[in-house]
PDB file of C-alpha atoms in Angstrom:
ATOM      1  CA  UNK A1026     205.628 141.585  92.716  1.00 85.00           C
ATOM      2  CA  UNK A1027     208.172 138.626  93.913  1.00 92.00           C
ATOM      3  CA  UNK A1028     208.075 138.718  97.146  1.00 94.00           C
ATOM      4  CA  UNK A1029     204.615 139.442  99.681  1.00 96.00           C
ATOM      5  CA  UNK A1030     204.586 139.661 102.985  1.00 96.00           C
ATOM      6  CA  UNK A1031     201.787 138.970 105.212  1.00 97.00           C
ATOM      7  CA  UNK A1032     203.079 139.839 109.721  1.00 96.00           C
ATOM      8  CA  UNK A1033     200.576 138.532 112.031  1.00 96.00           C
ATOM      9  CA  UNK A1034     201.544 137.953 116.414  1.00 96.00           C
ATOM     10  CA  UNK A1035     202.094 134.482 117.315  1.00 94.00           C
ATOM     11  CA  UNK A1036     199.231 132.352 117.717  1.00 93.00           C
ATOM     12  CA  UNK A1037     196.781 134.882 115.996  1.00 96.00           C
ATOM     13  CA  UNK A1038     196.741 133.477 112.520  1.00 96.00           C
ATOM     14  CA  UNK A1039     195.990 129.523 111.929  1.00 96.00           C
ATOM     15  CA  UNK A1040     196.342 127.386 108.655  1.00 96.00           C
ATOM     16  CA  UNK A1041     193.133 128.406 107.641  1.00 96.00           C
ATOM     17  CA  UNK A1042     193.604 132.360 108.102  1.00 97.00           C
ATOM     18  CA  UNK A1043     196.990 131.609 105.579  1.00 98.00           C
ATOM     19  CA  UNK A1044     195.119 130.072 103.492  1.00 98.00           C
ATOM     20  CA  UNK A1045     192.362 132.656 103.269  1.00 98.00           C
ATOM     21  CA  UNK A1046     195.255 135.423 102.646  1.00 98.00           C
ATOM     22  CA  UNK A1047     196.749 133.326 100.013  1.00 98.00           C
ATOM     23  CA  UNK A1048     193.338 133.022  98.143  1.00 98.00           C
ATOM     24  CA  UNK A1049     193.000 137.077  98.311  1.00 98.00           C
ATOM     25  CA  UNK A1050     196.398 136.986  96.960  1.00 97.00           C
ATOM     26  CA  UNK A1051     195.678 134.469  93.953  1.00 97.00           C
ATOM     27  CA  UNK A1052     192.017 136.470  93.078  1.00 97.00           C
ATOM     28  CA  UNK A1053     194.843 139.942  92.301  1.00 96.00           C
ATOM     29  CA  UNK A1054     196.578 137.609  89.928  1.00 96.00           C
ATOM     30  CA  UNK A1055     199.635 136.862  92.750  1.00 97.00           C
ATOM     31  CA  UNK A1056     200.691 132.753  93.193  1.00 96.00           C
ATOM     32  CA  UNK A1057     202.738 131.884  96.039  1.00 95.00           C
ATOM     33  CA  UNK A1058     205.751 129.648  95.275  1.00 97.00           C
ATOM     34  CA  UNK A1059     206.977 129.656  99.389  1.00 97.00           C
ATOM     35  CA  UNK A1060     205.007 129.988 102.171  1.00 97.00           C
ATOM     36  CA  UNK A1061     207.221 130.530 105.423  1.00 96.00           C
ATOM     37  CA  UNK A1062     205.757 130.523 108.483  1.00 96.00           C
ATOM     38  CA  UNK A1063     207.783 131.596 111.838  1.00 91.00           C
ATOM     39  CA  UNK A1064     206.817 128.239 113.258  1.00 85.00           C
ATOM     40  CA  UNK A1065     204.380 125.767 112.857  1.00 91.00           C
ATOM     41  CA  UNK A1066     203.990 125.196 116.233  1.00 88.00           C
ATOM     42  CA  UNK A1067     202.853 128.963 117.149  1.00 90.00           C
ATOM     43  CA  UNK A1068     199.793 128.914 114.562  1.00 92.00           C
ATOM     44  CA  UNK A1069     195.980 129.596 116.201  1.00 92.00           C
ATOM     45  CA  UNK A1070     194.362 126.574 116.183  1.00 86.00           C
ATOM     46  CA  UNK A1071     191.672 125.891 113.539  1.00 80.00           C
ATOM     47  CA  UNK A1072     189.594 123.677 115.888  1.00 79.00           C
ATOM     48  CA  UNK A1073     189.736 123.014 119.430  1.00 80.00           C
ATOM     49  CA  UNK A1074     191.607 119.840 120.659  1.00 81.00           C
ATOM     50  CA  UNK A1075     191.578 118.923 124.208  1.00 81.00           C
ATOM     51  CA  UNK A1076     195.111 118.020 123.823  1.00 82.00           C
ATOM     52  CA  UNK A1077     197.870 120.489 122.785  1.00 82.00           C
ATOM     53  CA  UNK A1078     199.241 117.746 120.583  1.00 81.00           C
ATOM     54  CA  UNK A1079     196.899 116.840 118.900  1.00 86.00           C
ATOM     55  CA  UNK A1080     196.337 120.473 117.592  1.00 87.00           C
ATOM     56  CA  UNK A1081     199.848 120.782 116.379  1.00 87.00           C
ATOM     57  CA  UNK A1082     199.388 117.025 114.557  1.00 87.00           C
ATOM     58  CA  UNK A1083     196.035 118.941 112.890  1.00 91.00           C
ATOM     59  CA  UNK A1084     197.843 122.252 112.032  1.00 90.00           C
ATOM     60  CA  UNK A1085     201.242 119.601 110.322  1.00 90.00           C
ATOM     61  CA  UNK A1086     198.374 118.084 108.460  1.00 92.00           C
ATOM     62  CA  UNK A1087     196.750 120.895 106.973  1.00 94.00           C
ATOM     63  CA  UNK A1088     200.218 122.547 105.955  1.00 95.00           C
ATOM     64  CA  UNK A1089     201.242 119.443 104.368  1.00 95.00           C
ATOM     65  CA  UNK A1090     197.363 119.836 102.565  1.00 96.00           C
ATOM     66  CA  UNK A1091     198.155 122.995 101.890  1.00 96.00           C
ATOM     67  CA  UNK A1092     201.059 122.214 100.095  1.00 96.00           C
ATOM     68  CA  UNK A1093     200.103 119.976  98.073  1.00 96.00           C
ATOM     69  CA  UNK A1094     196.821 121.667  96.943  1.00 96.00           C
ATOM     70  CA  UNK A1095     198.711 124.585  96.369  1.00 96.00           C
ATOM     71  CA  UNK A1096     201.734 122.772  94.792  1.00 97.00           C
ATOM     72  CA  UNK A1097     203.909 125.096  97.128  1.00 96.00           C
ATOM     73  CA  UNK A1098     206.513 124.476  98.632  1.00 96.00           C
ATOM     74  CA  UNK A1099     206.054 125.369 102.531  1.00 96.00           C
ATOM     75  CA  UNK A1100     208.994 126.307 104.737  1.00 96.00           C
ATOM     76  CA  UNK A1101     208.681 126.631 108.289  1.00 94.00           C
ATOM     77  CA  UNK A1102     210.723 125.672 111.818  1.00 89.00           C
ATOM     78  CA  UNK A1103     210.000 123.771 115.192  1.00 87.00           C
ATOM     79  CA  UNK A1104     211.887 123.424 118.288  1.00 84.00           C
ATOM     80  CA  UNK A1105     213.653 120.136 119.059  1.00 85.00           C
ATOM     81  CA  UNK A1106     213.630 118.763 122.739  1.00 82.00           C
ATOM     82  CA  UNK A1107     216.437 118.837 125.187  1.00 82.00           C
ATOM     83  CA  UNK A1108     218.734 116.148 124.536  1.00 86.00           C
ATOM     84  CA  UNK A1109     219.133 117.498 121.477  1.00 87.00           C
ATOM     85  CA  UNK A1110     221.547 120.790 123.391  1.00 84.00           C
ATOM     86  CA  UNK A1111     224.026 117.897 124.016  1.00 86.00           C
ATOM     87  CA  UNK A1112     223.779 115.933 120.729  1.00 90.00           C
ATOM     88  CA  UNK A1113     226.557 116.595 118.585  1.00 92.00           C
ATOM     89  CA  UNK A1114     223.654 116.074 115.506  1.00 91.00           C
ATOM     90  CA  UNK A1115     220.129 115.639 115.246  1.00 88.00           C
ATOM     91  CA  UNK A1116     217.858 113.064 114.581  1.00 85.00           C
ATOM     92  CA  UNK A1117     214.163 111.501 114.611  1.00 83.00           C
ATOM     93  CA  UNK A1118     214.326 111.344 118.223  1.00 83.00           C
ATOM     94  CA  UNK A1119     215.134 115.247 119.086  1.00 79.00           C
ATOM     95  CA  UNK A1120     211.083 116.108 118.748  1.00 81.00           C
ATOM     96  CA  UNK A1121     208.944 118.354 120.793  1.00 78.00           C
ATOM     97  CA  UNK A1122     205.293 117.819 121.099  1.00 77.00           C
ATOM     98  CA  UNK A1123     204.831 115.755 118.867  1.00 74.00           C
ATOM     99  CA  UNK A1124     206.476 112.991 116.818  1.00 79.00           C
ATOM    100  CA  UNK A1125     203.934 112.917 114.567  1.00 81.00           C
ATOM    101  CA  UNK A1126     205.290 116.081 112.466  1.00 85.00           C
ATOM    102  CA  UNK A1127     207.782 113.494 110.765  1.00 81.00           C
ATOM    103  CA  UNK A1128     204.942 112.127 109.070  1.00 84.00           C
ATOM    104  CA  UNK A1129     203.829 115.092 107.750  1.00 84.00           C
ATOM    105  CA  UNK A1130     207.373 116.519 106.139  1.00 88.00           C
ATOM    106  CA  UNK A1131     208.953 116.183 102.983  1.00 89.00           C
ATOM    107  CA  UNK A1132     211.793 116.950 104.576  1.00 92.00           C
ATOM    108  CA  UNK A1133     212.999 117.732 107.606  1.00 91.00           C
ATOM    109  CA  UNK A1134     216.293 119.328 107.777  1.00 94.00           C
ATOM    110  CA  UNK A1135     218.654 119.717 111.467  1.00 94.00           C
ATOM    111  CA  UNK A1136     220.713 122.350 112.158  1.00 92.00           C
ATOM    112  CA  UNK A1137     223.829 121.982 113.906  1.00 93.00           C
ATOM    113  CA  UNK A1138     226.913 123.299 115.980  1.00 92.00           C
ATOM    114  CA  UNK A1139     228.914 122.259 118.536  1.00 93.00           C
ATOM    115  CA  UNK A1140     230.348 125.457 120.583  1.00 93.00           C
ATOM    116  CA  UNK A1141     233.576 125.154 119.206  1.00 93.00           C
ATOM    117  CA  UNK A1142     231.576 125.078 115.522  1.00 92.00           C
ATOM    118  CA  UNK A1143     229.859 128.085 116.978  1.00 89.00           C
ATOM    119  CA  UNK A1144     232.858 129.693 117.684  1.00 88.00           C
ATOM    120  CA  UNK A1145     234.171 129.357 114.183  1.00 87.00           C
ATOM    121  CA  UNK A1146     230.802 130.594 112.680  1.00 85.00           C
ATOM    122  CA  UNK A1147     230.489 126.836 111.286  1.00 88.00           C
ATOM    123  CA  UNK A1148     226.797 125.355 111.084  1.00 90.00           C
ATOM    124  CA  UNK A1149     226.098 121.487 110.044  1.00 94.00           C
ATOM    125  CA  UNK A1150     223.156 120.713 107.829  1.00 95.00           C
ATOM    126  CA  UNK A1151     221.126 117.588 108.326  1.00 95.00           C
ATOM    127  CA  UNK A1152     218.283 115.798 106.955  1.00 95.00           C
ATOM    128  CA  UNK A1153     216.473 114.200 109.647  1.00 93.00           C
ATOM    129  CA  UNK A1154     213.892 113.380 107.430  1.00 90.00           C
ATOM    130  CA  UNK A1155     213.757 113.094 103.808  1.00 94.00           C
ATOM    131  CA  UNK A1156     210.764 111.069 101.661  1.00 89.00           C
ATOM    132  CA  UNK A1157     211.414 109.631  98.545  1.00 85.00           C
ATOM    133  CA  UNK A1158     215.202 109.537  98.729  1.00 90.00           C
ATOM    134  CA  UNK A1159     218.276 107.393 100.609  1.00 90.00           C
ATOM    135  CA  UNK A1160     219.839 109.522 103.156  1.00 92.00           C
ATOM    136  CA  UNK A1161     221.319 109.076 106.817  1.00 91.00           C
ATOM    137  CA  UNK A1162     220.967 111.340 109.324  1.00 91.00           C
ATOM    138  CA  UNK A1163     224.612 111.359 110.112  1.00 92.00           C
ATOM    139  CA  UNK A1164     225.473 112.874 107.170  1.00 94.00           C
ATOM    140  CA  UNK A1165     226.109 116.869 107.175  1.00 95.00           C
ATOM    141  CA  UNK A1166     226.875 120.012 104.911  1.00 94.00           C
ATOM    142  CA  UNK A1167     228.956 122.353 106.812  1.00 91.00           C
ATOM    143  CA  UNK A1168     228.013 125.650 106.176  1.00 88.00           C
ATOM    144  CA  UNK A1169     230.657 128.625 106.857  1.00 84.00           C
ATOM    145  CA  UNK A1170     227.856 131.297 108.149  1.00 75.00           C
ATOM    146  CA  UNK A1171     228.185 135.080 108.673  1.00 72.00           C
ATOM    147  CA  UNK A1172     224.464 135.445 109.873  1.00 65.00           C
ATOM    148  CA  UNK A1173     224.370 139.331 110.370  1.00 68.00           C
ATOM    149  CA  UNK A1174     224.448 139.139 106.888  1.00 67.00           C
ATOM    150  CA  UNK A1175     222.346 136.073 106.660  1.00 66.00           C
ATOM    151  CA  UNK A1176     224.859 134.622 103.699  1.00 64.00           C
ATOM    152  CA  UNK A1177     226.097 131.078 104.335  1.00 64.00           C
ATOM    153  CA  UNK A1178     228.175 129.539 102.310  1.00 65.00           C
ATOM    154  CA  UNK A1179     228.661 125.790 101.698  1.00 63.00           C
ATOM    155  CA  UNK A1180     232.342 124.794 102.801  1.00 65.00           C
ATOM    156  CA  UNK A1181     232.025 121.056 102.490  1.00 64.00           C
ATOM    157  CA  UNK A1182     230.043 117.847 102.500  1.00 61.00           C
ATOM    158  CA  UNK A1183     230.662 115.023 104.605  1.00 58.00           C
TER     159      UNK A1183
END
């Protein structure tokens, strides 16, 4: 089997229910190279925090735990704050919640359009974060997308 797939309502699974599915997985002989989560910031929380924020810092934590005990790589999305509708691309500073998740990353990528891009079906790739490597945030891949049938297609990089 490539590919498993494990649907659960937003906010009823946490880092620790993943983890729990991924161990059933591994006892039937099945290793995860991706875990994607449909986001971060919607998981249950494994304890309870007084402050929403500091849950989602816990729940960034444990993924980037997870990761690295499972030697995974782990793939998931957040939302960015509201400046960031008017930026043309973004950066460290276009967080919501929480701006700890930057710590947690290997890599934090931003996606981009401005509404004439949009218009053309033209997305820009950032990486607003990126450990271990030299790279600026103002840099961008341009990707030509036809997303109904979720195939982009690299058309350049700046």
């Amino acid at each position: 089997t490539l590919l498993k797939l494990s649907c659960h309502p937003a906010g009823t699974i946490s880092v620790q229910g993943i983890r729990a599915i991924l161990a059933g997985w591994e006892l039937e002989g099945w290793v995860c190279d991706i875990v994607c989560i449909d986001y971060a910031d919607l998981l249950a929380p494994g304890s309870k925090y007084e402050n929403k924020r500091d849950q989602i810092d816990d729940d960034w934590t444990q993924l980037r735990a997870m990761s690295q005990s499972l030697h995974c790589l782990v793939v998931t999305a957040t939302q960015s704050d509201a400046k960031s509708y008017t930026a043309k691309t973004l950066g460290k500073q276009h967080f919501s919640n929480d701006k700890r998740k930057h710590a947690h990353v290997t890599g934090m990528l931003g996606i981009n359009r401005t509404e004439e891009e949009k218009e053309l079906g033209i997305y820009r790739i950032n990486w607003v974060d990126l450990r271990e490597d030299h790279y600026l945030e103002s840099k961008c891949v341009h990707l030509a997308a036809c997303l109904p049938l979720a195939n982009p297609c690299v058309l350049s990089c700046e």
